[in-house]
PDB file of C-alpha atoms in Angstrom:
ATOM      1  CA  MET A   1     187.504 138.335  29.929  1.00 50.00           C
ATOM      2  CA  LYS A   2     188.500 136.880  26.529  1.00 43.00           C
ATOM      3  CA  GLN A   3     192.164 137.576  27.259  1.00 49.00           C
ATOM      4  CA  ARG A   4     191.907 135.858  30.656  1.00 50.00           C
ATOM      5  CA  PHE A   5     190.247 132.819  29.125  1.00 45.00           C
ATOM      6  CA  ALA A   6     192.863 132.695  26.377  1.00 47.00           C
ATOM      7  CA  GLY A   7     195.588 132.840  28.994  1.00 50.00           C
ATOM      8  CA  PHE A   8     193.990 130.013  30.955  1.00 49.00           C
ATOM      9  CA  VAL A   9     193.677 127.872  27.813  1.00 48.00           C
ATOM     10  CA  THR A  10     197.278 128.529  26.845  1.00 49.00           C
ATOM     11  CA  LEU A  11     198.551 127.540  30.274  1.00 48.00           C
ATOM     12  CA  ILE A  12     196.655 124.267  30.024  1.00 51.00           C
ATOM     13  CA  LEU A  13     198.232 123.650  26.622  1.00 46.00           C
ATOM     14  CA  TRP A  14     201.679 124.144  28.127  1.00 45.00           C
ATOM     15  CA  PHE A  15     201.158 121.081  30.250  1.00 43.00           C
ATOM     16  CA  SER A  16     200.258 118.998  27.176  1.00 43.00           C
ATOM     17  CA  ILE A  17     203.493 119.703  25.304  1.00 40.00           C
ATOM     18  CA  ALA A  18     207.204 119.505  25.999  1.00 38.00           C
ATOM     19  CA  ARG A  19     208.589 122.301  28.105  1.00 44.00           C
ATOM     20  CA  PRO A  20     211.774 124.101  27.093  1.00 43.00           C
ATOM     21  CA  VAL A  21     215.050 123.618  28.896  1.00 40.00           C
ATOM     22  CA  HIS A  22     215.168 125.512  32.172  1.00 42.00           C
ATOM     23  CA  GLY A  23     216.610 128.951  31.681  1.00 43.00           C
ATOM     24  CA  ALA A  24     216.761 128.672  27.901  1.00 43.00           C
ATOM     25  CA  PRO A  25     215.617 131.795  26.036  1.00 47.00           C
ATOM     26  CA  VAL A  26     212.489 131.547  23.935  1.00 44.00           C
ATOM     27  CA  PRO A  27     212.896 132.830  20.350  1.00 48.00           C
ATOM     28  CA  ALA A  28     210.446 135.510  19.365  1.00 47.00           C
ATOM     29  CA  ASN A  29     209.245 133.554  16.327  1.00 48.00           C
ATOM     30  CA  SER A  30     208.770 130.238  18.139  1.00 49.00           C
ATOM     31  CA  LEU A  31     205.403 128.526  18.244  1.00 46.00           C
ATOM     32  CA  PHE A  32     204.882 126.574  21.486  1.00 44.00           C
ATOM     33  CA  GLY A  33     208.601 125.863  21.694  1.00 46.00           C
ATOM     34  CA  ILE A  34     209.072 124.928  17.992  1.00 46.00           C
ATOM     35  CA  THR A  35     211.111 127.373  15.936  1.00 49.00           C
ATOM     36  CA  PRO A  36     210.482 127.402  12.178  1.00 45.00           C
ATOM     37  CA  SER A  37     213.515 126.458  10.113  1.00 42.00           C
ATOM     38  CA  ASN A  38     215.104 129.511   8.541  1.00 46.00           C
ATOM     39  CA  GLY A  39     218.382 128.007   7.420  1.00 44.00           C
ATOM     40  CA  SER A  40     220.126 128.364  10.762  1.00 44.00           C
ATOM     41  CA  PRO A  41     221.502 125.255  12.494  1.00 43.00           C
ATOM     42  CA  GLN A  42     219.454 126.041  15.610  1.00 45.00           C
ATOM     43  CA  GLY A  43     216.166 126.088  13.719  1.00 44.00           C
ATOM     44  CA  SER A  44     213.802 123.128  13.629  1.00 45.00           C
ATOM     45  CA  GLN A  45     213.088 121.361  10.358  1.00 51.00           C
ATOM     46  CA  LEU A  46     209.350 121.314  11.066  1.00 60.00           C
ATOM     47  CA  SER A  47     207.447 123.410   8.556  1.00 67.00           C
ATOM     48  CA  VAL A  48     204.737 125.875   9.507  1.00 76.00           C
ATOM     49  CA  PRO A  49     201.925 123.579   8.249  1.00 79.00           C
ATOM     50  CA  MET A  50     203.304 120.801  10.482  1.00 77.00           C
ATOM     51  CA  GLN A  51     203.322 123.185  13.441  1.00 74.00           C
ATOM     52  CA  ILE A  52     199.708 124.095  12.696  1.00 83.00           C
ATOM     53  CA  LEU A  53     198.834 120.389  12.542  1.00 83.00           C
ATOM     54  CA  ILE A  54     200.442 119.791  15.947  1.00 81.00           C
ATOM     55  CA  LEU A  55     198.623 122.800  17.405  1.00 82.00           C
ATOM     56  CA  MET A  56     195.255 121.629  16.033  1.00 86.00           C
ATOM     57  CA  THR A  57     195.890 118.169  17.490  1.00 84.00           C
ATOM     58  CA  LEU A  58     196.501 119.718  20.899  1.00 81.00           C
ATOM     59  CA  LEU A  59     193.348 121.796  20.577  1.00 84.00           C
ATOM     60  CA  THR A  60     191.292 118.639  19.979  1.00 86.00           C
ATOM     61  CA  LEU A  61     192.587 117.252  23.274  1.00 83.00           C
ATOM     62  CA  LEU A  62     192.004 120.501  25.141  1.00 83.00           C
ATOM     63  CA  PRO A  63     188.265 120.005  25.897  1.00 83.00           C
ATOM     64  CA  ALA A  64     188.935 116.633  27.533  1.00 84.00           C
ATOM     65  CA  VAL A  65     191.803 118.125  29.554  1.00 82.00           C
ATOM     66  CA  VAL A  66     189.768 121.095  30.753  1.00 81.00           C
ATOM     67  CA  MET A  67     186.733 118.956  31.620  1.00 85.00           C
ATOM     68  CA  SER A  68     188.902 116.590  33.664  1.00 86.00           C
ATOM     69  CA  ILE A  69     190.730 119.147  35.807  1.00 87.00           C
ATOM     70  CA  THR A  70     187.782 121.396  36.623  1.00 89.00           C
ATOM     71  CA  PRO A  71     184.562 120.982  38.655  1.00 90.00           C
ATOM     72  CA  PHE A  72     182.890 119.973  35.374  1.00 91.00           C
ATOM     73  CA  LEU A  73     183.734 116.351  36.178  1.00 90.00           C
ATOM     74  CA  ARG A  74     181.908 116.166  39.514  1.00 92.00           C
ATOM     75  CA  ILE A  75     178.945 118.240  38.349  1.00 92.00           C
ATOM     76  CA  THR A  76     178.266 116.124  35.246  1.00 92.00           C
ATOM     77  CA  VAL A  77     178.521 112.858  37.210  1.00 92.00           C
ATOM     78  CA  VAL A  78     176.076 114.083  39.875  1.00 92.00           C
ATOM     79  CA  LEU A  79     173.570 115.434  37.344  1.00 92.00           C
ATOM     80  CA  HIS A  80     173.708 112.177  35.402  1.00 91.00           C
ATOM     81  CA  PHE A  81     172.949 110.185  38.559  1.00 90.00           C
ATOM     82  CA  LEU A  82     170.114 112.585  39.374  1.00 90.00           C
ATOM     83  CA  ARG A  83     168.502 112.060  35.980  1.00 89.00           C
ATOM     84  CA  GLN A  84     168.815 108.299  36.357  1.00 87.00           C
ATOM     85  CA  ALA A  85     167.282 108.441  39.844  1.00 87.00           C
ATOM     86  CA  LEU A  86     164.326 110.475  38.591  1.00 86.00           C
ATOM     87  CA  GLY A  87     163.771 107.969  35.795  1.00 83.00           C
ATOM     88  CA  THR A  88     163.103 110.697  33.230  1.00 82.00           C
ATOM     89  CA  GLN A  89     165.239 108.969  30.564  1.00 79.00           C
ATOM     90  CA  THR A  90     166.599 111.826  28.398  1.00 80.00           C
ATOM     91  CA  THR A  91     165.005 114.765  30.232  1.00 83.00           C
ATOM     92  CA  PRO A  92     166.865 117.050  30.763  1.00 85.00           C
ATOM     93  CA  SER A  93     168.812 116.312  27.592  1.00 87.00           C
ATOM     94  CA  ASN A  94     172.569 115.832  27.534  1.00 88.00           C
ATOM     95  CA  GLN A  95     173.015 119.280  25.984  1.00 90.00           C
ATOM     96  CA  VAL A  96     171.160 120.895  28.876  1.00 90.00           C
ATOM     97  CA  LEU A  97     173.164 119.014  31.505  1.00 90.00           C
ATOM     98  CA  VAL A  98     176.451 119.846  29.769  1.00 90.00           C
ATOM     99  CA  GLY A  99     175.386 123.491  29.481  1.00 90.00           C
ATOM    100  CA  ILE A 100     174.551 123.737  33.185  1.00 91.00           C
ATOM    101  CA  SER A 101     177.823 122.042  34.090  1.00 90.00           C
ATOM    102  CA  MET A 102     179.822 124.324  31.804  1.00 90.00           C
ATOM    103  CA  PHE A 103     178.422 127.574  33.186  1.00 92.00           C
ATOM    104  CA  LEU A 104     178.753 126.419  36.790  1.00 92.00           C
ATOM    105  CA  THR A 105     182.353 125.432  36.026  1.00 90.00           C
ATOM    106  CA  ILE A 106     183.079 128.868  34.542  1.00 90.00           C
ATOM    107  CA  LEU A 107     181.630 130.494  37.659  1.00 90.00           C
ATOM    108  CA  ILE A 108     183.817 128.404  39.979  1.00 90.00           C
ATOM    109  CA  MET A 109     187.007 128.565  37.916  1.00 88.00           C
ATOM    110  CA  SER A 110     186.875 132.273  37.031  1.00 88.00           C
ATOM    111  CA  PRO A 111     189.004 133.365  40.049  1.00 89.00           C
ATOM    112  CA  VAL A 112     191.550 130.605  39.328  1.00 88.00           C
ATOM    113  CA  ALA A 113     191.733 131.483  35.623  1.00 87.00           C
ATOM    114  CA  THR A 114     192.113 135.189  36.423  1.00 88.00           C
ATOM    115  CA  GLU A 115     194.952 134.506  38.843  1.00 87.00           C
ATOM    116  CA  MET A 116     196.681 132.225  36.328  1.00 85.00           C
ATOM    117  CA  TYR A 117     196.395 134.924  33.684  1.00 83.00           C
ATOM    118  CA  HIS A 118     197.871 137.630  35.903  1.00 85.00           C
ATOM    119  CA  LYS A 119     200.709 135.479  37.248  1.00 81.00           C
ATOM    120  CA  GLY A 120     201.712 133.631  34.101  1.00 79.00           C
ATOM    121  CA  TRP A 121     200.423 134.851  30.781  1.00 80.00           C
ATOM    122  CA  GLU A 122     200.385 138.608  31.437  1.00 80.00           C
ATOM    123  CA  PRO A 123     204.029 138.875  32.623  1.00 80.00           C
ATOM    124  CA  MET A 124     205.201 136.734  29.699  1.00 76.00           C
ATOM    125  CA  GLU A 125     203.382 139.010  27.255  1.00 77.00           C
ATOM    126  CA  LYS A 126     205.273 141.948  28.755  1.00 79.00           C
ATOM    127  CA  ASN A 127     208.598 140.026  28.528  1.00 79.00           C
ATOM    128  CA  GLN A 128     208.929 140.128  32.302  1.00 81.00           C
ATOM    129  CA  LEU A 129     209.170 136.325  32.622  1.00 74.00           C
ATOM    130  CA  THR A 130     210.636 133.572  30.495  1.00 79.00           C
ATOM    131  CA  PHE A 131     208.440 130.794  29.137  1.00 74.00           C
ATOM    132  CA  ASP A 132     209.624 128.331  31.780  1.00 78.00           C
ATOM    133  CA  LYS A 133     209.191 130.769  34.674  1.00 82.00           C
ATOM    134  CA  ALA A 134     205.782 131.893  33.416  1.00 80.00           C
ATOM    135  CA  PHE A 135     204.653 128.254  33.314  1.00 81.00           C
ATOM    136  CA  ASP A 136     205.741 127.675  36.911  1.00 79.00           C
ATOM    137  CA  GLU A 137     204.103 130.860  38.170  1.00 81.00           C
ATOM    138  CA  GLY A 138     200.946 130.481  36.102  1.00 80.00           C
ATOM    139  CA  THR A 139     200.229 126.919  37.209  1.00 83.00           C
ATOM    140  CA  GLN A 140     200.523 127.663  40.935  1.00 85.00           C
ATOM    141  CA  PRO A 141     196.831 128.718  41.288  1.00 85.00           C
ATOM    142  CA  LEU A 142     195.784 125.557  39.443  1.00 86.00           C
ATOM    143  CA  LYS A 143     197.926 123.427  41.751  1.00 86.00           C
ATOM    144  CA  LYS A 144     196.334 125.024  44.810  1.00 88.00           C
ATOM    145  CA  PHE A 145     192.876 124.256  43.431  1.00 88.00           C
ATOM    146  CA  LEU A 146     193.731 120.634  42.644  1.00 89.00           C
ATOM    147  CA  ILE A 147     195.377 120.072  46.041  1.00 88.00           C
ATOM    148  CA  ARG A 148     192.218 121.245  47.833  1.00 88.00           C
ATOM    149  CA  PHE A 149     190.127 118.418  46.359  1.00 89.00           C
ATOM    150  CA  ALA A 150     192.651 115.649  45.666  1.00 88.00           C
ATOM    151  CA  ARG A 151     192.678 112.985  48.362  1.00 89.00           C
ATOM    152  CA  GLU A 152     195.957 112.139  50.036  1.00 87.00           C
ATOM    153  CA  LYS A 153     195.426 108.452  49.252  1.00 89.00           C
ATOM    154  CA  ASP A 154     195.136 109.140  45.521  1.00 88.00           C
ATOM    155  CA  ILE A 155     198.160 111.433  45.547  1.00 87.00           C
ATOM    156  CA  SER A 156     200.216 108.760  47.313  1.00 87.00           C
ATOM    157  CA  LEU A 157     199.147 106.229  44.700  1.00 88.00           C
ATOM    158  CA  PHE A 158     200.428 108.287  41.774  1.00 87.00           C
ATOM    159  CA  VAL A 159     203.588 109.335  43.593  1.00 86.00           C
ATOM    160  CA  GLU A 160     204.302 105.637  44.028  1.00 86.00           C
ATOM    161  CA  VAL A 161     203.354 104.745  40.444  1.00 86.00           C
ATOM    162  CA  THR A 162     205.552 107.457  38.912  1.00 83.00           C
ATOM    163  CA  HIS A 163     208.435 106.637  41.303  1.00 83.00           C
ATOM    164  CA  ALA A 164     208.653 110.337  42.134  1.00 77.00           C
ATOM    165  CA  GLN A 165     210.380 111.671  45.215  1.00 80.00           C
ATOM    166  CA  PRO A 166     207.921 112.155  48.104  1.00 79.00           C
ATOM    167  CA  PRO A 167     207.196 115.889  48.274  1.00 79.00           C
ATOM    168  CA  ARG A 168     208.182 117.787  51.369  1.00 81.00           C
ATOM    169  CA  THR A 169     205.241 120.185  50.989  1.00 80.00           C
ATOM    170  CA  PRO A 170     202.053 120.075  48.878  1.00 78.00           C
ATOM    171  CA  ALA A 171     203.500 122.843  46.700  1.00 76.00           C
ATOM    172  CA  ASP A 172     206.235 120.440  45.551  1.00 78.00           C
ATOM    173  CA  LEU A 173     203.727 118.138  43.863  1.00 82.00           C
ATOM    174  CA  GLU A 174     203.864 118.054  40.070  1.00 83.00           C
ATOM    175  CA  LEU A 175     200.873 118.362  37.787  1.00 83.00           C
ATOM    176  CA  LYS A 176     201.462 114.878  36.377  1.00 84.00           C
ATOM    177  CA  VAL A 177     200.673 113.561  39.870  1.00 86.00           C
ATOM    178  CA  LEU A 178     198.006 116.069  40.902  1.00 88.00           C
ATOM    179  CA  ILE A 179     195.810 115.815  37.811  1.00 89.00           C
ATOM    180  CA  PRO A 180     195.120 112.038  37.859  1.00 89.00           C
ATOM    181  CA  ALA A 181     194.771 112.133  41.654  1.00 90.00           C
ATOM    182  CA  TYR A 182     192.219 114.948  41.330  1.00 92.00           C
ATOM    183  CA  ILE A 183     190.274 113.002  38.691  1.00 92.00           C
ATOM    184  CA  LEU A 184     190.028 109.912  40.905  1.00 92.00           C
ATOM    185  CA  SER A 185     189.010 112.005  43.896  1.00 92.00           C
ATOM    186  CA  GLU A 186     186.307 113.813  41.936  1.00 92.00           C
ATOM    187  CA  LEU A 187     184.942 110.559  40.549  1.00 92.00           C
ATOM    188  CA  LYS A 188     184.636 109.179  44.073  1.00 92.00           C
ATOM    189  CA  ALA A 189     182.968 112.367  45.332  1.00 91.00           C
ATOM    190  CA  GLY A 190     180.539 112.365  42.409  1.00 91.00           C
ATOM    191  CA  PHE A 191     179.573 108.722  42.959  1.00 92.00           C
ATOM    192  CA  GLN A 192     179.104 109.322  46.686  1.00 92.00           C
ATOM    193  CA  ILE A 193     176.746 112.235  46.054  1.00 91.00           C
ATOM    194  CA  GLY A 194     174.945 110.235  43.361  1.00 89.00           C
ATOM    195  CA  ALA A 195     174.382 107.324  45.746  1.00 89.00           C
ATOM    196  CA  VAL A 196     172.856 109.667  48.334  1.00 90.00           C
ATOM    197  CA  LEU A 197     170.565 111.161  45.668  1.00 89.00           C
ATOM    198  CA  PHE A 198     169.354 107.702  44.673  1.00 87.00           C
ATOM    199  CA  LEU A 199     168.148 106.729  48.167  1.00 88.00           C
ATOM    200  CA  PRO A 200     164.870 108.736  48.465  1.00 86.00           C
ATOM    201  CA  PHE A 201     163.828 107.875  44.915  1.00 87.00           C
ATOM    202  CA  MET A 202     164.627 104.195  45.483  1.00 86.00           C
ATOM    203  CA  VAL A 203     162.314 104.216  48.515  1.00 86.00           C
ATOM    204  CA  ILE A 204     159.489 105.542  46.334  1.00 86.00           C
ATOM    205  CA  ASP A 205     160.161 102.809  43.738  1.00 82.00           C
ATOM    206  CA  LEU A 206     160.042 100.115  46.451  1.00 85.00           C
ATOM    207  CA  VAL A 207     156.800 101.424  47.945  1.00 85.00           C
ATOM    208  CA  VAL A 208     155.074 101.696  44.561  1.00 83.00           C
ATOM    209  CA  ALA A 209     156.292  98.241  43.504  1.00 82.00           C
ATOM    210  CA  SER A 210     155.012  96.711  46.749  1.00 83.00           C
ATOM    211  CA  VAL A 211     151.600  98.374  46.380  1.00 81.00           C
ATOM    212  CA  THR A 212     151.148  97.360  42.724  1.00 80.00           C
ATOM    213  CA  LEU A 213     152.095  93.755  43.462  1.00 78.00           C
ATOM    214  CA  SER A 214     149.790  93.576  46.491  1.00 79.00           C
ATOM    215  CA  ILE A 215     146.756  94.676  44.468  1.00 77.00           C
ATOM    216  CA  GLY A 216     147.587  92.381  41.571  1.00 74.00           C
ATOM    217  CA  MET A 217     148.768  94.963  39.005  1.00 70.00           C
ATOM    218  CA  ILE A 218     151.506  92.682  37.723  1.00 71.00           C
ATOM    219  CA  GLN A 219     151.419  93.697  34.058  1.00 71.00           C
ATOM    220  CA  LEU A 220     151.742  97.423  34.777  1.00 71.00           C
ATOM    221  CA  PRO A 221     155.426  98.461  35.193  1.00 75.00           C
ATOM    222  CA  PRO A 222     155.898 100.114  38.616  1.00 72.00           C
ATOM    223  CA  VAL A 223     158.206 102.671  37.004  1.00 74.00           C
ATOM    224  CA  MET A 224     155.308 104.224  35.104  1.00 77.00           C
ATOM    225  CA  ILE A 225     153.492 104.890  38.395  1.00 79.00           C
ATOM    226  CA  SER A 226     156.492 105.919  40.499  1.00 80.00           C
ATOM    227  CA  ALA A 227     157.907 108.409  37.953  1.00 82.00           C
ATOM    228  CA  PRO A 228     155.230 111.099  38.531  1.00 83.00           C
ATOM    229  CA  PHE A 229     155.587 110.741  42.312  1.00 85.00           C
ATOM    230  CA  LYS A 230     159.377 111.141  42.108  1.00 87.00           C
ATOM    231  CA  ILE A 231     159.079 114.210  39.899  1.00 88.00           C
ATOM    232  CA  LEU A 232     156.429 115.692  42.203  1.00 88.00           C
ATOM    233  CA  LEU A 233     158.626 115.122  45.261  1.00 86.00           C
ATOM    234  CA  PHE A 234     161.621 116.660  43.508  1.00 87.00           C
ATOM    235  CA  VAL A 235     159.637 119.743  42.505  1.00 89.00           C
ATOM    236  CA  LEU A 236     158.043 120.208  45.949  1.00 89.00           C
ATOM    237  CA  VAL A 237     161.407 120.250  47.738  1.00 87.00           C
ATOM    238  CA  ASP A 238     162.877 122.584  45.061  1.00 87.00           C
ATOM    239  CA  GLY A 239     165.357 119.889  44.112  1.00 86.00           C
ATOM    240  CA  TRP A 240     167.319 121.770  41.454  1.00 90.00           C
ATOM    241  CA  ASN A 241     168.093 124.564  43.881  1.00 91.00           C
ATOM    242  CA  LEU A 242     169.178 122.097  46.562  1.00 90.00           C
ATOM    243  CA  VAL A 243     171.362 119.973  44.266  1.00 90.00           C
ATOM    244  CA  VAL A 244     173.066 122.823  42.423  1.00 90.00           C
ATOM    245  CA  GLY A 245     173.448 124.846  45.622  1.00 90.00           C
ATOM    246  CA  SER A 246     175.052 121.924  47.438  1.00 89.00           C
ATOM    247  CA  LEU A 247     177.413 121.285  44.525  1.00 89.00           C
ATOM    248  CA  MET A 248     178.524 124.911  44.421  1.00 89.00           C
ATOM    249  CA  LYS A 249     179.005 125.082  48.175  1.00 88.00           C
ATOM    250  CA  SER A 250     181.145 121.927  48.078  1.00 86.00           C
ATOM    251  CA  PHE A 251     183.728 123.818  46.000  1.00 86.00           C
ATOM    252  CA  TYR A 252     183.713 126.972  48.124  1.00 81.00           C
ATOM    253  CA  THR A 253     184.116 125.353  51.557  1.00 66.00           C
TER     254      THR A 253
END
């Protein structure tokens, strides 16, 4: 499992850095396409510490990249809206919500990561594919996943913005177009689900506010009275099971 996750992480890093020239051989001592200078004219002048600095910089960007191109984005947005609708302030805490989102994301993305590992990283380790070919093969499962949830309208927008050639098939789309289109699509889906979650709790707030005003309880904030009713309703309908189950099913349909 560690090897599969490492392969998935490495394939994501490939997208964040410059790719080698198509068909060019990859030196055995190269580090992400940068060959240490050993006196030969082909070698780069970048020292090993500089290569480590570049790698560490990429690793700092990796969490944001992974969170943006996985179901983590939609799940965190929906859970944030749910907490706001319940009016429980910081309960559950951000750490709990991030933890739930992370483990649900791992569950959903495990088949994709496994396929990427077997198609890209594993053959390259065995010297069966070049770096460039392994990148193309390894990112195909990720492209299929992104295409499933990216809206055609968002894809068209970024094809137009990048002045790219209109693809003949979905498989011809590049990651630089698919990834931002997927992010926009997931944000819209998350906000739509969040709006639906707000409706029943907003009704409770309106009813409680109307009752408190009608009996003259002006100084007492209606939120203090409606919060227990919203939590009770959420618990009675087994809300966590319904919300998480619906989120998971939305990625498997």
